[in-house]
mmCIF file of C-alpha atoms in Angstrom:
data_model
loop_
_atom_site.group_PDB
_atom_site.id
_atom_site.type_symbol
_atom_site.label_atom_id
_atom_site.label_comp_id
_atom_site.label_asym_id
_atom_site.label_seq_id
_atom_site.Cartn_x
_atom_site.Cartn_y
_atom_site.Cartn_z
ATOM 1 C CA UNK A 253 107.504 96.342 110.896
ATOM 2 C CA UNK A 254 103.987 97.571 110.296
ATOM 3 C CA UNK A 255 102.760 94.461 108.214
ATOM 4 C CA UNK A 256 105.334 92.038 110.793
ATOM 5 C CA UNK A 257 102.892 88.883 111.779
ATOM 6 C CA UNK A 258 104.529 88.126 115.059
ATOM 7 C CA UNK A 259 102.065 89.722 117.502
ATOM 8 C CA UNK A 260 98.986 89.530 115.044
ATOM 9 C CA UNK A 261 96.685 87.425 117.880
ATOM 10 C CA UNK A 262 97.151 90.475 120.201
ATOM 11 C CA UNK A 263 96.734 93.134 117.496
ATOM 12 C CA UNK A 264 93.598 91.360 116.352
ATOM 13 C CA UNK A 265 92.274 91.164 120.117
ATOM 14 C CA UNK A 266 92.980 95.141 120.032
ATOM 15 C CA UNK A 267 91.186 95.762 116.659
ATOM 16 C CA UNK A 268 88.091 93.668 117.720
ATOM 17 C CA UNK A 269 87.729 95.687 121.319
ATOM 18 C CA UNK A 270 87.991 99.016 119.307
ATOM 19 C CA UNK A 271 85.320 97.937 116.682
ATOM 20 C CA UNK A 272 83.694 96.563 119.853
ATOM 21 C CA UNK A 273 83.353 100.134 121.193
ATOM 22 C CA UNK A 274 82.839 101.467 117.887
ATOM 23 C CA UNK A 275 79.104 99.666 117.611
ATOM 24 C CA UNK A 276 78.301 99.972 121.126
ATOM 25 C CA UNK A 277 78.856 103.635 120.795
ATOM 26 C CA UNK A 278 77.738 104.352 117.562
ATOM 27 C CA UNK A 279 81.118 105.357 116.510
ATOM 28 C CA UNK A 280 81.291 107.202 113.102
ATOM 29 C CA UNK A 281 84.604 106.381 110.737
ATOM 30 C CA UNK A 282 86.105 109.421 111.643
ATOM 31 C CA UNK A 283 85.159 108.855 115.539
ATOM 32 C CA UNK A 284 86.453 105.322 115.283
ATOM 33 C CA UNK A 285 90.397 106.481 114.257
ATOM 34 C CA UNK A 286 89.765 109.042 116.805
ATOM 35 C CA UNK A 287 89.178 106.912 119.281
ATOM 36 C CA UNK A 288 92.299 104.647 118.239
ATOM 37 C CA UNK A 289 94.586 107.199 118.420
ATOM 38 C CA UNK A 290 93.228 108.554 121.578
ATOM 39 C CA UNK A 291 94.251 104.763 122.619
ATOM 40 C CA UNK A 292 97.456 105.273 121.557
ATOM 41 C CA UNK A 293 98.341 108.947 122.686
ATOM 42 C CA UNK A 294 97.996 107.763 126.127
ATOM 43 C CA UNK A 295 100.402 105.562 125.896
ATOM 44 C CA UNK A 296 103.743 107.180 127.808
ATOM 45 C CA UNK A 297 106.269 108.783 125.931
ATOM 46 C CA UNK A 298 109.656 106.768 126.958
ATOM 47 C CA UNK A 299 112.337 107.969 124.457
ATOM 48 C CA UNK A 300 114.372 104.780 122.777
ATOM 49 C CA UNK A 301 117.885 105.902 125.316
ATOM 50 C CA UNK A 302 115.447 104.766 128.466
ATOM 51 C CA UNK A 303 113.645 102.113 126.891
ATOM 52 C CA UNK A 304 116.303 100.307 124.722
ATOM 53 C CA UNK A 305 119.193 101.784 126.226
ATOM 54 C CA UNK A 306 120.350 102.842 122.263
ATOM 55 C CA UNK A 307 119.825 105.987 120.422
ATOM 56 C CA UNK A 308 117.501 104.584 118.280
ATOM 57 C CA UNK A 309 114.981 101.029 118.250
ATOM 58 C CA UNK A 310 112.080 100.883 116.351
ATOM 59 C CA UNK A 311 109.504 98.564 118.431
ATOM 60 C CA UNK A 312 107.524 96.432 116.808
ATOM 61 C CA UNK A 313 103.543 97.344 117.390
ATOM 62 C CA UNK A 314 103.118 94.267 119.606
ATOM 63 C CA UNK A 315 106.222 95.285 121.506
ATOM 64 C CA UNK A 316 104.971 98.996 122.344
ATOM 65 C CA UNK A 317 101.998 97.261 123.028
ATOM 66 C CA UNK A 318 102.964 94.994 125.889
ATOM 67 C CA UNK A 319 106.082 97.513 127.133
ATOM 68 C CA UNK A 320 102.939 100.041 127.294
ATOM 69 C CA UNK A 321 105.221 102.385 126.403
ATOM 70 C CA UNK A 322 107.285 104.310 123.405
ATOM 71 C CA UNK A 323 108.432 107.524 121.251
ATOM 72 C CA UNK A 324 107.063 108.448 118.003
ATOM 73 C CA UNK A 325 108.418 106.019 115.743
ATOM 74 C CA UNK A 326 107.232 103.236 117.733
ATOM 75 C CA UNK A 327 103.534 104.651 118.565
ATOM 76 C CA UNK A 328 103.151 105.720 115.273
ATOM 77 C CA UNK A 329 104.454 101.544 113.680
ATOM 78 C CA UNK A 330 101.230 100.553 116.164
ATOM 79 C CA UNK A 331 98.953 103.021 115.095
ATOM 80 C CA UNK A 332 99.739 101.983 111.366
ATOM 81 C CA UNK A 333 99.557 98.410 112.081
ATOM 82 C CA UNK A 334 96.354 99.086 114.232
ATOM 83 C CA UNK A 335 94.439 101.082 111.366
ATOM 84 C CA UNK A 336 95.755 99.009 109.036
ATOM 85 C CA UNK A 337 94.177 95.902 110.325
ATOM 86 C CA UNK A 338 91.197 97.695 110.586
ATOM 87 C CA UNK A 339 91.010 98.549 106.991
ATOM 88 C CA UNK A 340 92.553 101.754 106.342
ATOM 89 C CA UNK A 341 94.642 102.835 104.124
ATOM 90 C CA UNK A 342 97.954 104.224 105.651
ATOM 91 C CA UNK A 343 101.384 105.684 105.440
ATOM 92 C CA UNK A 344 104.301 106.235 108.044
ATOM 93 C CA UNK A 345 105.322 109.707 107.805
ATOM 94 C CA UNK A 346 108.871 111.121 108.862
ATOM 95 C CA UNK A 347 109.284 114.504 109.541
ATOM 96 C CA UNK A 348 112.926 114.533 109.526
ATOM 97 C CA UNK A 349 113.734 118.060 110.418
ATOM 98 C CA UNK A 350 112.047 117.964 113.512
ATOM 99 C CA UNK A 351 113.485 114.561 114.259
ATOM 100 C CA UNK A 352 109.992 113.062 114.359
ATOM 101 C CA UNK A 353 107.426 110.749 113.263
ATOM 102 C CA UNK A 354 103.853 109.940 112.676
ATOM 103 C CA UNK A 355 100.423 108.236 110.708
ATOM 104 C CA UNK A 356 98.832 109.128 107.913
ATOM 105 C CA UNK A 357 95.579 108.063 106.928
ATOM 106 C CA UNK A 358 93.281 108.405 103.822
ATOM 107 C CA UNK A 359 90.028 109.474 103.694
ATOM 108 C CA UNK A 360 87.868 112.108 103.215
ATOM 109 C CA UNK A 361 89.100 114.207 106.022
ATOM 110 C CA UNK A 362 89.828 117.622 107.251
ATOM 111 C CA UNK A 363 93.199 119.571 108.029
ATOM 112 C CA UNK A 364 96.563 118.889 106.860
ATOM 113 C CA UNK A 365 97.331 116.245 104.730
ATOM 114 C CA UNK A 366 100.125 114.778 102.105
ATOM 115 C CA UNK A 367 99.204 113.489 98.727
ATOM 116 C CA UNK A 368 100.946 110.688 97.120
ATOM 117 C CA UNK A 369 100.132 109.013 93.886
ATOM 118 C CA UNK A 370 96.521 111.061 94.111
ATOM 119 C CA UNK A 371 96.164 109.278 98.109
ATOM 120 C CA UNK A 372 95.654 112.115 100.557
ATOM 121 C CA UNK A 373 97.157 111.222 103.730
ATOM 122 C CA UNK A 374 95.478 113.134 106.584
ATOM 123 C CA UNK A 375 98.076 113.496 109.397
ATOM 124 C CA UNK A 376 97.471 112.119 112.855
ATOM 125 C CA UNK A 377 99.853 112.898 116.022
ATOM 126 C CA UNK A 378 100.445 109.503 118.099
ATOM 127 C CA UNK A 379 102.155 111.199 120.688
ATOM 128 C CA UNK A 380 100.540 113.825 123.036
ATOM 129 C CA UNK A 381 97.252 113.986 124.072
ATOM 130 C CA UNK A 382 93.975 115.039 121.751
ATOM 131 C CA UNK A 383 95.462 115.904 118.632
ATOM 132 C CA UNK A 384 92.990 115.005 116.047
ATOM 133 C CA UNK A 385 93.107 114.128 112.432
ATOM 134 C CA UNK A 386 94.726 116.159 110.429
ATOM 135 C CA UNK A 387 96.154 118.751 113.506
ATOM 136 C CA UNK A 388 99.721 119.110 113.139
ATOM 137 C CA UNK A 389 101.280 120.173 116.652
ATOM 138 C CA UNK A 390 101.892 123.921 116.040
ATOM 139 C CA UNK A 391 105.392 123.671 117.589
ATOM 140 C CA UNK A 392 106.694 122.187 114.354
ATOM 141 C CA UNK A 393 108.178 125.083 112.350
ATOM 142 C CA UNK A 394 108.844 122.560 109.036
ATOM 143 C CA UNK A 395 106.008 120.040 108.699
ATOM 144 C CA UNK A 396 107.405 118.537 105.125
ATOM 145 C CA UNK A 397 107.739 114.778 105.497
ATOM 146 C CA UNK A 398 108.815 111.690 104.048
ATOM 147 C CA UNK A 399 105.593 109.722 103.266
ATOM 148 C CA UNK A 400 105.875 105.915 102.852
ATOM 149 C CA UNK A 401 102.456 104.178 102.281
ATOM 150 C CA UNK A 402 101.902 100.831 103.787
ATOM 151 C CA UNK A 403 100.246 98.565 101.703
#
């Protein structure tokens, strides 16, 4: 879903207004991710049995885009495909005892990571408000994950 083309005009449009901001602001790499996922942890959190009516539906990142709304699976598919396009190097990561999911990006970050294949994955929280890279909520009691890089 992350690399799906359908929706790739508006995901570009997205992409150039961050890198946009990014120049005008004098936006560091780190600051620039930041920002992105500050974009996309104020997007509402609608769970998939309000939205979709099911118990679970993946969105596609254009769809959570123009529904301006979604839970973690489907904020977390647009913040891949957002970073992605950007350049970055990511991986969806599932977190299946706490039922949840998120981003991971590589880079030479700070804070909690996985590693895969020598990749460090830093962890970023597309749900909530100002979690940073790396910051795991500390509600999570078992932060192992699946880790899937997208390529």
């Amino acid at each position: 879903m992350v690399k799906d083309p359908v929706g790739d005009e508006l995901l570009d449009q997205v992409v150039r207004r961050i890198n946009e901001a990014a120049i005008r602001y004098g936006f560091s790499e780190e600051e620039k991710i930041e920002f992105t996922i500050a974009f996309i942890q104020f997007l509402p959190y609608v769970p998939d049995k309000v939205s979709a009516r099911a118990d679970e539906y993946p969105k596609y990142p254009a769809e959570t885009l123009i529904t301006n709304e979604g839970d973690c699976e489907d904020t977390s598919i647009l913040a891949a495909a957002l970073l992605r396009k950007m350049g970055y190097k990511v991986a969806l990561l599932f977190l299946s005892h706490e039922k949840h999911a998120a981003v991971g990006v590589a880079g030479p970050f700070y804070g909690s990571y996985y590693e895969v294949d020598g990749v460090k994955y830093f962890y970023l929280e597309t749900t909530g408000e100002g979690y940073r890279i790396g910051e795991i909520p500390s509600d999570f009691t078992d932060t192992r994950a699946y880790v899937y890089p997208v390529g």
